[in-house]
Each structure stands twice: as C-alpha cells, then as structure tokens.
XYZ file of C-alpha atoms in Angstrom:
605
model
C -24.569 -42.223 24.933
C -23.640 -44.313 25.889
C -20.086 -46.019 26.522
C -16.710 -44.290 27.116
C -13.359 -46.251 28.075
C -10.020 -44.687 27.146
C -6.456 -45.947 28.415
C -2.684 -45.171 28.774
C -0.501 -47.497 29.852
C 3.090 -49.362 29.031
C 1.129 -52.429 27.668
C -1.461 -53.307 25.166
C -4.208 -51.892 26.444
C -6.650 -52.909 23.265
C -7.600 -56.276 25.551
C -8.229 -53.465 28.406
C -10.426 -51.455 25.889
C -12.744 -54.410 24.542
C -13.354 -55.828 28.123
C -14.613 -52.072 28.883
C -17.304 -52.048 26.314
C -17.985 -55.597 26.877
C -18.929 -54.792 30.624
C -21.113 -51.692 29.042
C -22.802 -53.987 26.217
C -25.907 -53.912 28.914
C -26.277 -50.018 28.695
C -28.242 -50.706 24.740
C -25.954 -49.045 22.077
C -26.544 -49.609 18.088
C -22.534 -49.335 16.999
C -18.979 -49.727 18.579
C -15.667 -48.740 17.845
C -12.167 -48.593 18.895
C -9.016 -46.169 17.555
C -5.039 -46.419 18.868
C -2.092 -44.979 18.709
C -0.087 -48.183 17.329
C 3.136 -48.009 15.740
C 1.813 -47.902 12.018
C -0.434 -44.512 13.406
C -3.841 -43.342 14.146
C -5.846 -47.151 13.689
C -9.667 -47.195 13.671
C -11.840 -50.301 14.026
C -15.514 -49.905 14.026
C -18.919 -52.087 14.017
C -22.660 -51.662 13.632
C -22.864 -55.547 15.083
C -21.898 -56.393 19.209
C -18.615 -55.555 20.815
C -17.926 -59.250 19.581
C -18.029 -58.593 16.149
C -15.754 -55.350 16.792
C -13.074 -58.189 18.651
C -13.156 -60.443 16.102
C -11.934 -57.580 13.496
C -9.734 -55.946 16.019
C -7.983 -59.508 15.895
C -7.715 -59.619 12.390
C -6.302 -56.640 11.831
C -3.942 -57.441 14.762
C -5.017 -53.948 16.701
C -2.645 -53.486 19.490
C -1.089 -50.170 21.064
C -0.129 -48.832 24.253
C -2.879 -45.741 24.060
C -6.340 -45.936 22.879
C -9.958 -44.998 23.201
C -13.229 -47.200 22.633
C -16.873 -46.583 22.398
C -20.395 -47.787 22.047
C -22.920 -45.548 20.784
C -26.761 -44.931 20.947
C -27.427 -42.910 17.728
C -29.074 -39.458 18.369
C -27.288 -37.482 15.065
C -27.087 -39.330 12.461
C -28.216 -43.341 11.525
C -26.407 -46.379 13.169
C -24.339 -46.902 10.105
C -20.849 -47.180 10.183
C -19.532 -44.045 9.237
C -21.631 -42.114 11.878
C -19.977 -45.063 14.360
C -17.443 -43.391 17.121
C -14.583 -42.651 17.060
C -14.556 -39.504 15.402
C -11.036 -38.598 13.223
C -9.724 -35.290 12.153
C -7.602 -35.333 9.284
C -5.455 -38.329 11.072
C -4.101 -36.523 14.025
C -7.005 -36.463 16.161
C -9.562 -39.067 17.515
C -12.484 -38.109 19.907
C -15.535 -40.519 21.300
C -18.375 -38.772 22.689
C -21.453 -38.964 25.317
C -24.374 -36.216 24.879
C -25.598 -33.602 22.375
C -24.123 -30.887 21.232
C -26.898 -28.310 20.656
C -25.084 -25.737 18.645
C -23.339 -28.412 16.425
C -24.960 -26.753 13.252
C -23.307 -23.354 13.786
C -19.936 -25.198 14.964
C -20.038 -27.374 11.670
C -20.403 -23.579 9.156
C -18.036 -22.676 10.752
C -15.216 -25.329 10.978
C -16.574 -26.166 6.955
C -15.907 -22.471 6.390
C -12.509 -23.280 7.489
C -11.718 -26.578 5.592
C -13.084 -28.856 7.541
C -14.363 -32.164 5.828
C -17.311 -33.985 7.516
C -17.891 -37.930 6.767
C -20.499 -37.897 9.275
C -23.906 -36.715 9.819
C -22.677 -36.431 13.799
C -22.266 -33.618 16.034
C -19.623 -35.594 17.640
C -17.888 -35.118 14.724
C -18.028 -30.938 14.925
C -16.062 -31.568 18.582
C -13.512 -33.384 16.827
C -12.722 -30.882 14.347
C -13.095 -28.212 16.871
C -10.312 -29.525 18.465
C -8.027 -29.957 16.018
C -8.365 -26.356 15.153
C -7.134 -25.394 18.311
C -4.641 -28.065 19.026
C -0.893 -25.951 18.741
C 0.768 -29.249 20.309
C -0.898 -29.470 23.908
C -4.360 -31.643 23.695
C -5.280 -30.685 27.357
C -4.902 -26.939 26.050
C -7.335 -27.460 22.926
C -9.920 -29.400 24.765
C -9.950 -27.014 27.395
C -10.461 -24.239 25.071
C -12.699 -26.480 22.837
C -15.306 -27.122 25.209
C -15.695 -23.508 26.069
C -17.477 -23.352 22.695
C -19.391 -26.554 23.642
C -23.724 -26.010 23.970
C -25.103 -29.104 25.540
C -23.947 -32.343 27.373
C -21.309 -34.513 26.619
C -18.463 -37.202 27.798
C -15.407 -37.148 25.991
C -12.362 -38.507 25.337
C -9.873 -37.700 23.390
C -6.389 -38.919 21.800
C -3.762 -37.123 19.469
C -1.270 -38.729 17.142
C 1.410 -36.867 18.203
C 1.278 -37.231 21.759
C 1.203 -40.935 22.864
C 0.727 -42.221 26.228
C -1.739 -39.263 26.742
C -5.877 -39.624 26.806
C -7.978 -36.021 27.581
C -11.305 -36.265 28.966
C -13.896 -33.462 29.853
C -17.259 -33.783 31.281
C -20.695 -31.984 31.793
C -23.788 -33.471 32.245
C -22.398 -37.176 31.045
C -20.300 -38.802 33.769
C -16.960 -39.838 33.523
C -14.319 -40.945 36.201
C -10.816 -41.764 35.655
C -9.153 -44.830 36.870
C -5.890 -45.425 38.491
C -3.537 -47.836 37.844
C 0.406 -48.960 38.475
C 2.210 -46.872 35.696
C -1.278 -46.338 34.200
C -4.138 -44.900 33.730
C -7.778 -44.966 32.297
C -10.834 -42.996 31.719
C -14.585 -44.820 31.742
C -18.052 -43.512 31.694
C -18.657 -45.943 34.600
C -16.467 -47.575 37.001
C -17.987 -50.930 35.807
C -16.088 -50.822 32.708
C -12.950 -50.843 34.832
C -13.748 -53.516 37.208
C -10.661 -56.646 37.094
C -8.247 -53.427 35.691
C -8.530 -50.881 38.726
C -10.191 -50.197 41.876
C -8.902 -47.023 42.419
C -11.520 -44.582 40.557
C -11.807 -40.397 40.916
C -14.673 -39.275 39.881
C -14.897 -35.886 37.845
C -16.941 -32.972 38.596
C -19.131 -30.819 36.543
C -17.143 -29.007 34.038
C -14.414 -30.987 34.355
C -11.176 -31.539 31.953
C -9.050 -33.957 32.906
C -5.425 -35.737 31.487
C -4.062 -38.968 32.127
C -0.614 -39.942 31.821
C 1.772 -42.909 32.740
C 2.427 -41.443 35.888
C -0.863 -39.712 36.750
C -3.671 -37.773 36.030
C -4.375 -33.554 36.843
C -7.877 -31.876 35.937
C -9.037 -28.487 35.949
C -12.166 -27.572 36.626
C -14.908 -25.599 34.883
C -12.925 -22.138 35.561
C -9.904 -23.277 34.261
C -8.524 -23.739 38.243
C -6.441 -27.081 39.165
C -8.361 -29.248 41.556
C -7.994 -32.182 43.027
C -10.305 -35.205 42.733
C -9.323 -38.301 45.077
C -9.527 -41.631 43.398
C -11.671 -43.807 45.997
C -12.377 -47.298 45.839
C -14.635 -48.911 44.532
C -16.430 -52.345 44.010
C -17.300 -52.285 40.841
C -17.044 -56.011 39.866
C -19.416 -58.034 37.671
C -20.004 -60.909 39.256
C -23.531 -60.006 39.582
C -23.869 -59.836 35.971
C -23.803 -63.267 35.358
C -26.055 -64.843 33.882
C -25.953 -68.080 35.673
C -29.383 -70.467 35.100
C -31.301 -67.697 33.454
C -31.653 -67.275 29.977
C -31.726 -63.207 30.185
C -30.743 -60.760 32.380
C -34.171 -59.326 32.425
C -35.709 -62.923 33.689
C -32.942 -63.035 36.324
C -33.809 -59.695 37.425
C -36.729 -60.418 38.210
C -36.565 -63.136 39.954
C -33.851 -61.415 42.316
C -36.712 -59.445 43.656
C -37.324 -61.083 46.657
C -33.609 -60.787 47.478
C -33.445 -56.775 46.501
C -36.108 -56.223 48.676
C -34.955 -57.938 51.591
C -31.551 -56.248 50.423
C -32.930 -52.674 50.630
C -34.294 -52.964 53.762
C -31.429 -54.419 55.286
C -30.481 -53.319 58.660
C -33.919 -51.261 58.803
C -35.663 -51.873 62.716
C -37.335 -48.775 63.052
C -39.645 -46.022 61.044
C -36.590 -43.101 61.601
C -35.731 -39.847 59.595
C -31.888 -41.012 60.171
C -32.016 -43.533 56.653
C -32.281 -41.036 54.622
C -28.849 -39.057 56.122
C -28.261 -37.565 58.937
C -30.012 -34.361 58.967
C -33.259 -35.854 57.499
C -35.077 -35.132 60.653
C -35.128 -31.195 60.344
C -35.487 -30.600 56.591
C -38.078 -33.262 56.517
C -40.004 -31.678 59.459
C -39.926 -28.710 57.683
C -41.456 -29.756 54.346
C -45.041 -28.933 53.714
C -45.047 -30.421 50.873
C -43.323 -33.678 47.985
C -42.453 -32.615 44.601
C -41.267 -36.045 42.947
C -39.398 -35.702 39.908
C -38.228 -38.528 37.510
C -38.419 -40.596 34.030
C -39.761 -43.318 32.671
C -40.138 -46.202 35.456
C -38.898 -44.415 38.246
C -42.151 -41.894 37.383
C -44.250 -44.756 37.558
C -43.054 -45.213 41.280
C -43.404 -41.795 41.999
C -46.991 -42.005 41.000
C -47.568 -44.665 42.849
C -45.668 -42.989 46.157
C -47.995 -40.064 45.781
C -50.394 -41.990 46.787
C -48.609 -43.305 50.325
C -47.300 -39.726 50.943
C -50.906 -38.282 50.829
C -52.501 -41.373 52.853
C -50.486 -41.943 55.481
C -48.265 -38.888 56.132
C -50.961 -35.859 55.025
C -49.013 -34.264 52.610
C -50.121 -32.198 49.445
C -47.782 -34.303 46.557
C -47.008 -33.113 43.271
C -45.185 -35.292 40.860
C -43.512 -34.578 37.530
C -42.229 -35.821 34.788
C -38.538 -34.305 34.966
C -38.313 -33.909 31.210
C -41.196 -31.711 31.199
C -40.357 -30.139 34.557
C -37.900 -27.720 33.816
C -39.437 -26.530 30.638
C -42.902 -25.326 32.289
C -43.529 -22.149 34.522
C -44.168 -23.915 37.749
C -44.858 -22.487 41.335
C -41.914 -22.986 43.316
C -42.630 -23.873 47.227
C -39.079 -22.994 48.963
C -40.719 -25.221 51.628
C -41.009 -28.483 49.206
C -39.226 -31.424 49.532
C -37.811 -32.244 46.217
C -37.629 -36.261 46.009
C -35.585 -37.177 42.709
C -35.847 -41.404 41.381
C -33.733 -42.721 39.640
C -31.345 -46.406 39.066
C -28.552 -45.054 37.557
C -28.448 -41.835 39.348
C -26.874 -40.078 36.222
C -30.259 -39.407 34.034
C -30.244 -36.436 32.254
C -33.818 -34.723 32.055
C -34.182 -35.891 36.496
C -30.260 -34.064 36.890
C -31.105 -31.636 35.276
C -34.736 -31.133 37.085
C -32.726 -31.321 40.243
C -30.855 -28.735 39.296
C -33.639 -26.189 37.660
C -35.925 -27.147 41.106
C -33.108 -25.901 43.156
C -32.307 -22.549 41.078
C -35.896 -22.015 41.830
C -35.208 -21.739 45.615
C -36.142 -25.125 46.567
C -33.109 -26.885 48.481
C -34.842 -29.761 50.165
C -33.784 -32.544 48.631
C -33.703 -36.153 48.527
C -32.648 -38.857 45.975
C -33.837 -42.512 45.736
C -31.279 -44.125 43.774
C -29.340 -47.373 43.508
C -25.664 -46.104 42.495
C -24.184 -44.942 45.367
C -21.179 -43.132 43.512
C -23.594 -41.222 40.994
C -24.093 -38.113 40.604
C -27.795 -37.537 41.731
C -26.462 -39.231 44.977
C -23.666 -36.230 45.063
C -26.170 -33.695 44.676
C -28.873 -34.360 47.174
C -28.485 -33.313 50.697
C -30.365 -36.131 51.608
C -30.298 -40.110 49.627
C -31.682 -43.557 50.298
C -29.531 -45.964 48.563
C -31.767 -49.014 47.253
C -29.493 -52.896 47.077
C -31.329 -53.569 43.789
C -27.490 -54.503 42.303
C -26.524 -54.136 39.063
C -29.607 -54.135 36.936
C -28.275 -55.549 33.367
C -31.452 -55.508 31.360
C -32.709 -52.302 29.108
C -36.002 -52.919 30.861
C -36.228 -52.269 34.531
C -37.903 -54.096 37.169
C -36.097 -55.111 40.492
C -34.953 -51.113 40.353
C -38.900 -50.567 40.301
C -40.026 -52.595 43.321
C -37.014 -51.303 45.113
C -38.042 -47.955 44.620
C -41.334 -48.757 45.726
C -40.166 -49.872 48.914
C -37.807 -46.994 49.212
C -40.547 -44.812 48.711
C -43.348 -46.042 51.075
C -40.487 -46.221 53.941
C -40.466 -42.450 52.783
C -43.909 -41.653 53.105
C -44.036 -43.773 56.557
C -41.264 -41.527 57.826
C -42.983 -38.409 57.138
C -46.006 -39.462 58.334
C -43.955 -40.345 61.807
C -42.229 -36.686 61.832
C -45.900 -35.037 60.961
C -47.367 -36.929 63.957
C -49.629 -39.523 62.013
C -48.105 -42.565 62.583
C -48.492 -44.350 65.899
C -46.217 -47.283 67.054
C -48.718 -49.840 66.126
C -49.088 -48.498 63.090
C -45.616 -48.115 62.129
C -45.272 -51.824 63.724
C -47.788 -52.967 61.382
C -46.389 -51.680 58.315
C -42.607 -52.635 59.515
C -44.427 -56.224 59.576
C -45.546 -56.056 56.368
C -42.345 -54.468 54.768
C -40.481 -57.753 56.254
C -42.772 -59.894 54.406
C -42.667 -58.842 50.922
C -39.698 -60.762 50.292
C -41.873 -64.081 50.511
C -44.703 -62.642 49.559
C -43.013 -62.080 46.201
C -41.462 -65.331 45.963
C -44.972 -66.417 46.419
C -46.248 -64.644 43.429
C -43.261 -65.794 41.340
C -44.247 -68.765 41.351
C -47.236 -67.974 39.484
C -44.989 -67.616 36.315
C -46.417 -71.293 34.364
C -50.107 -69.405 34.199
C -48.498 -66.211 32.729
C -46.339 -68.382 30.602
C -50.049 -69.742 28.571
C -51.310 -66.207 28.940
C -47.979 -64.772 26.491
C -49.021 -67.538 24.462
C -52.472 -65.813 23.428
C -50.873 -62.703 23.675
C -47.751 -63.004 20.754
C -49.698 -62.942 18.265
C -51.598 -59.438 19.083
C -49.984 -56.094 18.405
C -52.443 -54.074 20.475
C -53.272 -54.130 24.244
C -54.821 -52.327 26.933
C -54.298 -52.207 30.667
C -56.826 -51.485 33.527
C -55.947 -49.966 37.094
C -57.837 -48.183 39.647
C -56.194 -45.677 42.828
C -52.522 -47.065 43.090
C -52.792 -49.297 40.811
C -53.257 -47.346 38.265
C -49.442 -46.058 37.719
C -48.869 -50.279 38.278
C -50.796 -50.757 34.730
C -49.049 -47.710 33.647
C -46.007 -50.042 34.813
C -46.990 -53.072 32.938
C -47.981 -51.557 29.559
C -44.867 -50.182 29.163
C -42.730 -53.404 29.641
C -45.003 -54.780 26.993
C -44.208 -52.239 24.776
C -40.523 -51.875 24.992
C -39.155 -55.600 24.772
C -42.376 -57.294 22.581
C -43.139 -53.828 21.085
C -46.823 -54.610 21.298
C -48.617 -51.338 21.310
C -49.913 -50.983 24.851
C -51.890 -48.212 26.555
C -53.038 -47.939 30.567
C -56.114 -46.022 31.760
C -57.700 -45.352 35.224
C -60.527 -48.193 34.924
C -62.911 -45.360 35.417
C -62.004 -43.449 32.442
C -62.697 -46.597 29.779
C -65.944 -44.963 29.113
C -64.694 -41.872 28.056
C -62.865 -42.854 24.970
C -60.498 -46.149 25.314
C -64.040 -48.432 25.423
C -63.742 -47.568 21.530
C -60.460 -50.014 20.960
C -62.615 -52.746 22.902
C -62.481 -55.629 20.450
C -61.959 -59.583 20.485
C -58.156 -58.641 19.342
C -57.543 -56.393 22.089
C -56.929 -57.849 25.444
C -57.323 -55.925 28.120
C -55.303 -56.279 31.546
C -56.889 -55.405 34.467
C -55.500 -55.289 37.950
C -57.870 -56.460 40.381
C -56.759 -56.364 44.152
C -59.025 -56.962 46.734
C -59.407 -52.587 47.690
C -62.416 -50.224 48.504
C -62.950 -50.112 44.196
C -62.989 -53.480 43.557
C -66.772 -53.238 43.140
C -66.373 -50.395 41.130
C -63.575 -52.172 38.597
C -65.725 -55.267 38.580
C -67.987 -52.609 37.025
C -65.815 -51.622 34.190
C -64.513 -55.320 33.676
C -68.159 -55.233 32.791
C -68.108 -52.661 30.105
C -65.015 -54.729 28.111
C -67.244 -58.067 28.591
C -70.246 -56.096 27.056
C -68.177 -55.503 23.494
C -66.688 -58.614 23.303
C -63.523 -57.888 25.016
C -60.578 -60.385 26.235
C -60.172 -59.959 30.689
C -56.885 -60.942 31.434
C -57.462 -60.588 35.071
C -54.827 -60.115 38.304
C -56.679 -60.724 41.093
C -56.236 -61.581 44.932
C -57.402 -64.532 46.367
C -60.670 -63.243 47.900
C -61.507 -61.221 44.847
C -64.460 -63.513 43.633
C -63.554 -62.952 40.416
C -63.872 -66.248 38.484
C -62.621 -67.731 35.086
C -65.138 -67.897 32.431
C -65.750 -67.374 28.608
C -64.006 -64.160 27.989
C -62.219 -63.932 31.441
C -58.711 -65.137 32.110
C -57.702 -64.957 35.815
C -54.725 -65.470 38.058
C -55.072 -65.458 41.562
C -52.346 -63.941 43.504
C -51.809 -65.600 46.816
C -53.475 -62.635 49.248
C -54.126 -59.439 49.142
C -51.257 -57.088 50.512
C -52.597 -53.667 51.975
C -51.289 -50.825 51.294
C -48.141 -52.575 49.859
C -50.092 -54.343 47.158
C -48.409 -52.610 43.912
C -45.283 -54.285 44.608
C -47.026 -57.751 44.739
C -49.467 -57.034 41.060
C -46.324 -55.615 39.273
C -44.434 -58.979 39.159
C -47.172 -60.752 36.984
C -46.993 -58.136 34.385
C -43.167 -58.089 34.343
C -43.381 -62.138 33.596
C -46.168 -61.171 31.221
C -43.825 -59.041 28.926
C -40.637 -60.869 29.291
C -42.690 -64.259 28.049
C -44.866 -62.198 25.051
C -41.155 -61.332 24.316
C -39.648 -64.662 24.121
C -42.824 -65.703 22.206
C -42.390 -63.231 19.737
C -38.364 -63.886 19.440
C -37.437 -60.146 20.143
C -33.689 -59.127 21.928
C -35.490 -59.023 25.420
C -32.129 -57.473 27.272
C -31.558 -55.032 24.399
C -34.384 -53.843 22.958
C -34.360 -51.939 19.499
C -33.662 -48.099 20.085
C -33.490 -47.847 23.437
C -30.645 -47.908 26.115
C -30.456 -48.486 29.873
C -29.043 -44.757 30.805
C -30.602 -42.360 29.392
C -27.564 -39.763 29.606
C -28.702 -37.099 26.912
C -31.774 -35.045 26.921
C-alpha cells in the first residue's frame, strides 16, 4: 500500500508523477516519494509530510526527466521514517516502489546479504529491489520476471533501471495495477484515478502479471511466462467528484451525498428481478439454499445487517464472515451456497482472497456488491451489483455503507421473489419504500445542529459505548467504529441484551452510552436496558423515532428521527452516528479524511 504511478514518455513526466499521487493522497499513506532517470542519473526525492511537501522539494531540486516512478506508502515493514520511504535503490542502477507484503522477505534478505547486498531499510520492499538487481544481465523485463518467481505474498510493483531509459516494468498479484496508454507514451498506476486528465485509455493487468511499457507500447506476460494480450478500455476516471466544493472534508461531503447515492444506486430499478445482478442471476440464485457473506470492516457491518433481510423476507439459512478470518478456519463448504462478497473498492485483500479460498472449496455461486466497476472483485464474480456511491474520498466510509445496504436488501427481496415469498404487494411495498429513502435521509440530515451539541459533550471523553437490538445491532457496531477511527475515542457496541452480562461494568457518568432506539417489536425490551445504564448513573444518548415515547430528561439525551422506516430503518439510524463522529472529530481537531494509521484500501493482508 498504497500508491503506484510510473511513466515513460518524450516529456517531463515528474508534473505527470506528482498529479498521480496527488489524486491517491485520499487512499491514507504515512510517506511519499519520487525517483527519475534525469540526465545527472538515478534522482530520489522522498517525504514523511503530504505529496505537497514532496513538490515543493522536487522543485527545489529542479527534478525533471523523461522516465520515472512515484509512490505513497502505508508502512507495514518498517516505521514511516524516511529511509524506509519508497522508492527502493540498489546500488544506483535500480529503483523499485512497491504494493503488498512479501512474506518470505527474511529468507530473501540472508540471502541477498550473503551475497553483498547492503540494506538501508528495515523494508521488505527493499529485498525485491535487490533481488532484482541480482538478476538484471541488461533486460529489466527479464529480471523482474524471474524475480517475482521467488516472490511469497502480494505486491504491486514498478520498476526502473539506470541503464535503460524510456522503460518502466510492472508486475502484479494480489495488488492491482493497470497500465495507461498514451500518444508516444505510456504509464503504469495502481488505479486509473491517478491517470485521469493524462489518459483514458487504461488495460488492466491480470493476476500474475509482468508487464513493460515503452514509448511506443506496452507487452505483458502472464503468470506462465506466455505473451497475452490485455486491451486498454476506457475509462472515466476523472475527479471532478472529488472536489471539495462547500464542505470542509470529504468525509462531511460524503455524507451528505447520501440521499443522491441512494437514489443513484437504484437508478433505473422498476421491478424486484434476478436480471440486476447479471444476466444469469435467475438460475444460480434459484439454486442457492443458502448466503455466505464475506467481507471487512464496514462492508461486514452491512453484511450483518443483510443477514437479517435474507433470513426475514427470503427464508434463507445466512452465514456471514469476516473474510480475514474466513480462509484461515476449517469451515463446511455448501457447493450449493451463494457466496455474496462486499466491498467499495473491489480490490481488498483478506474479501479477494476469501473469494478465492470459498471457491477452491467448491462453492462457485457468486456475487459481488461493489462500487468500482473495473475492480477486480467485479472481474471475479459471475454475478455483481454495481452501487453509484462515486468516488468515496474519505478514510472513513459511509455513503459506500448505506449503498451497500440498499444493494443488499434489493438482494434479499430478490431471493425472496425467486423462493416464492414475496408477493406483488409486497414487493410493491418495499419498491415504495426503497424510492423514499432518498428524502427520508435528507430528512434526517437535517438533524445535524442537535448532533452538533451532542459532539460537544462528547470531545472531551475517551470512552464510549453503543446500544443496538436485532438489526440494529451491526448499525451500533457501525457507529462505534466511526467514533473510533477519526476521534479515536475508544468505542465498543453490544446487543442491548447482553449489557448485563459484562459491559454494565464500564457504566459510569464518563461513559456515554448510544443507544439506537427505533420504533420495532424490542423497543420495550431496549427501553428495559436503557434502564439498567440510568440505574448506575449512566449518560443515554438516545436515537429514537418519532413515536418512540422516549423523552429527554436528567440523564437522557434524545433525537427524534422524523418516522420510523420498517424494515429499511438501519439506513435511516446510521446517518446520526456518522454526523456524531465526524463532529466529536472536528471537536477534538483530529485529520478527519486521513486518520492516523489507517488507509482507504486495504490492499495487503
């Protein structure tokens, strides 16, 4: 992780380089660098600060050269520091930038020491370098190729040698990278957004990958060592969504696009039908007997929440998993499973690589929910619903969430047609309701001056606790961990029902607790365990619907959302706790959009 742009061309491409990284600032990343081929040699210019601090050095050293490679990096081996920063040098001939983990860097690093080798990092990006290097005999595309046969793990790279300008290498597995095509030049990105205003003619490599670029084209070779052919396509990939424009972060533009993603995502939708989610969706979903979800982070949360849909409203048994942990467990296979995979960027490692271990287990239904249409999760699914979240710019999701959400309950109400429990006034009634999010959220946006004076009481805790019952449970789940990753207030979510059993204990006047409160069958229930906070002097920081009957008082902090929403209700509560973290955030003066150690694409394991 987590930014890749290279380039070849007959003018300075340095300008080309920085723009690239610029347009992948949003992905998190805790250095930056940038090394050419200029007339005075190998040049290196690198930065533990923004891309902006790298620019302003590149201009005073007067950087320019008409072959390069840039990178930002989100430290895995090795401290942000600058020495650890990409690109990676071998003894001045050879300069690599790198996406992934190498597993077996240790035994590649005795070795290459054992040969000479001097290491100024504490990187395994630094072993590939070297490794290269060793095997370069005048051909680059020759030693990577050979070099990444001895290659354990995942990994991007690109790769430039001082003797052969006008040249850039790139090889791929498990990281993405696509190569861009120009007039009389060429470029290599990790995403097609870093070329957007340069090209919009972009190939996109395969697993296994090696690829060359040259003034006059590109060839690659795939993971046998065979010539292939990848057609460059185009694509849209400008960033005029990733303006700011009256916001003051990306995250608080986000989401307030929400009513607009919605409506986006269900777009062109008039009828419950297996034919959005491809075109053979109607037989290998009428033959599952069963969901297996799979995903990280977020995207679990709204597979947790889907569980519930798929098992009330289509019948069917629904197991979901967090893909990290998936693939390292003995699980039951069900050949007969539909295996549903969530993610935004489409390229996350641990739910690829789930995808992949669920379908070497015999299970080849599958389905993505995704919101990159040219990713690879999207490639690798016989069967994808594209969400219209747009380009989501801050580290902490949220219009990817609710768009998933909706994704997701058309899912379950499309299974529940093809298993026969889901009438036409049914599916009429929930088509209704799908129709009016959009205002419904708009409605519950403008809510955000009574969140605004609850972040004021809650800046100055560092603790907090979060309440949800049935399907709002995995919406808590939701809201704690905004909180935590852009105020980093330590926050924890519970089942309501389980506050008894242990959490009651961290029940004091310094720890709020969040409870959502719509107007369901366990309302009575929660008011119960609202109860049991009130009872040791808790804080109730209450979401509630309008007929909830749940009033203010001493103790008890309540917003009213504007009505309860069915079935359809998680999208609605969610909003209030997104506000909630992005204005404890702001309160506490933390980097909302990039929060400290994390990044938005999680492309290594």
């Amino acid at each position: 992780m987590c930014g890749i742009v290279g380039a070849a061309a007959q003018r300075d491409v340095v300008p080309v380089l920085l723009e690239g990284l610029r347009r992948l600032e949003y992905r998190g990343y805790d250095s930056c660098g940038v090394a050419v081929l200029s007339v005075r040699g190998m040049e290196r210019v690198r930065s533990v600060a923004r891309v902006s601090d790298l620019s302003a050095q590149v201009a005073a050293q007067a950087l320019g050269a008409e072959t390069g490679i840039a990178h930002t990096r989100w430290a895995t081996h090795g401290a942000p520091v600058t020495h650890n920063a990409h690109p990676m040098f071998s003894r001045g001939e050879i300069a690599l930038v790198h996406n992934g983990i190498i597993e077996n860097y240790e035994e590649l690093r005795t070795e290459l020491k054992a040969r000479g080798y001097v290491f100024e990092s504490e990187t395994d990006t630094e072993v590939i370098a070297h490794l290269v290097h060793s095997l370069y005999a005048g051909n680059l595309f020759d030693a990577v190729r050979m070099a990444v046969k001895r290659l354990a793990g995942a990994y991007a790279i690109a790769v430039v040698s001082s003797r052969e300008p006008h040249r850039v290498v790139g090889a791929r597995a498990g990281n993405p990278l696509v190569v861009g095509v120009g007039k009389g030049e060429m470029f290599l990105a990790s995403d097609a957004l870093a070329l957007a205003g340069t090209t919009e003619m972009i190939a996109f490599l395969e697993e296994g990958d090696v690829a060359e670029i040259r003034l006059e084209g590109y060839s690659v070779v795939d993971a046998a060592d065979h010539p292939v052919t990848r057609e460059p396509r185009i694509v849209k990939a400008t960033d005029t969504a990733v303006e700011l424009g009256p916001y003051s972060h990306y995250m608080q533009k986000e989401i307030f696009e929400q009513p607009a993603a919605v409506a986006d995502t269900l777009e062109g939708i008039e009828a419950v039908t297996p034919a959005i989610f491809g075109d053979d969706a109607g037989n290998l979903l009428g033959e599952a007997d069963s969901v297996l979800l799979l995903a990280c982070g977020t995207s679990y949360y709204s597979g947790l929440t889907a569980k519930y849909w798929l098992e009330s409203l289509a019948r069917i048994p629904t197991q979901v998993e967090i893909a990290s942990e998936y693939r390292y467990r003995d699980s039951v296979p069900n050949p007969k499973a539909l295996v549903v995979v969530v993610s935004q960027s489409g390229e996350t490692a641990d739910t690829l690589a789930a995808l992949r271990h669920a379908r070497s287990l015999g299970q080849q239904r599958t389905l993505c929910v995704c919101n990159v249409a040219t990713s690879a999760m999207v490639r690798e699914t016989q069967l994808k619903f594209l969400t219209h979240a747009g380009v989501e710019i801050g580290v902490a999701s949220t219009k990817a969430f609710t768009t998933q959400l909706t994704a997701l309950f058309l899912l379950a109400l499309t299974l529940a047609m093809v298993r026969g429990n889901l009438s036409v006034q049914e599916e009429q009634r929930h088509l209704h309701s799908l129709r009016r999010l959009p205002k419904a959220l708009r409605a519950v946006l403008a809510l955000e001056p009574q969140v605004i004076a609850w972040s004021q009481r809650f800046a100055s805790k560092e603790h907090a606790l979060f309440l949800g019952r049935g399907m709002h449970y995995p919406i808590a789940l939701e809201g704690a961990l905004k909180l935590k990753e852009i105020s980093y207030i330590h926050a924890e979510a519970y089942p309501a029902g389980e506050l008894k059993h242990g959490p009651l204990a961290l029940v004091t006047s310094e720890m709020p607790v969040v409870t959502v409160a719509p107007n369901d069958a366990l309302l009575e229930k929660l008011k119960s365990n609202m109860q049991e906070v009130r009872a040791r002097g808790g804080e109730l920081y209450v979401l509630a619907d309008a007929d909830t009957k749940i009033a203010s008082s001493e103790g008890v902090n309540v917003i009213r959302l504007p009505e309860h929403f069915g079935l359809l209700s998680p999208v609605l509560h969610v909003v209030p706790l997104q506000l909630l973290a992005y204005h404890t955030a702001l309160a506490r003066g933390t980097d909302v959009d990039k929060p400290r150690n994390l990044a938005k694409s999680v492309t290594v394991e």
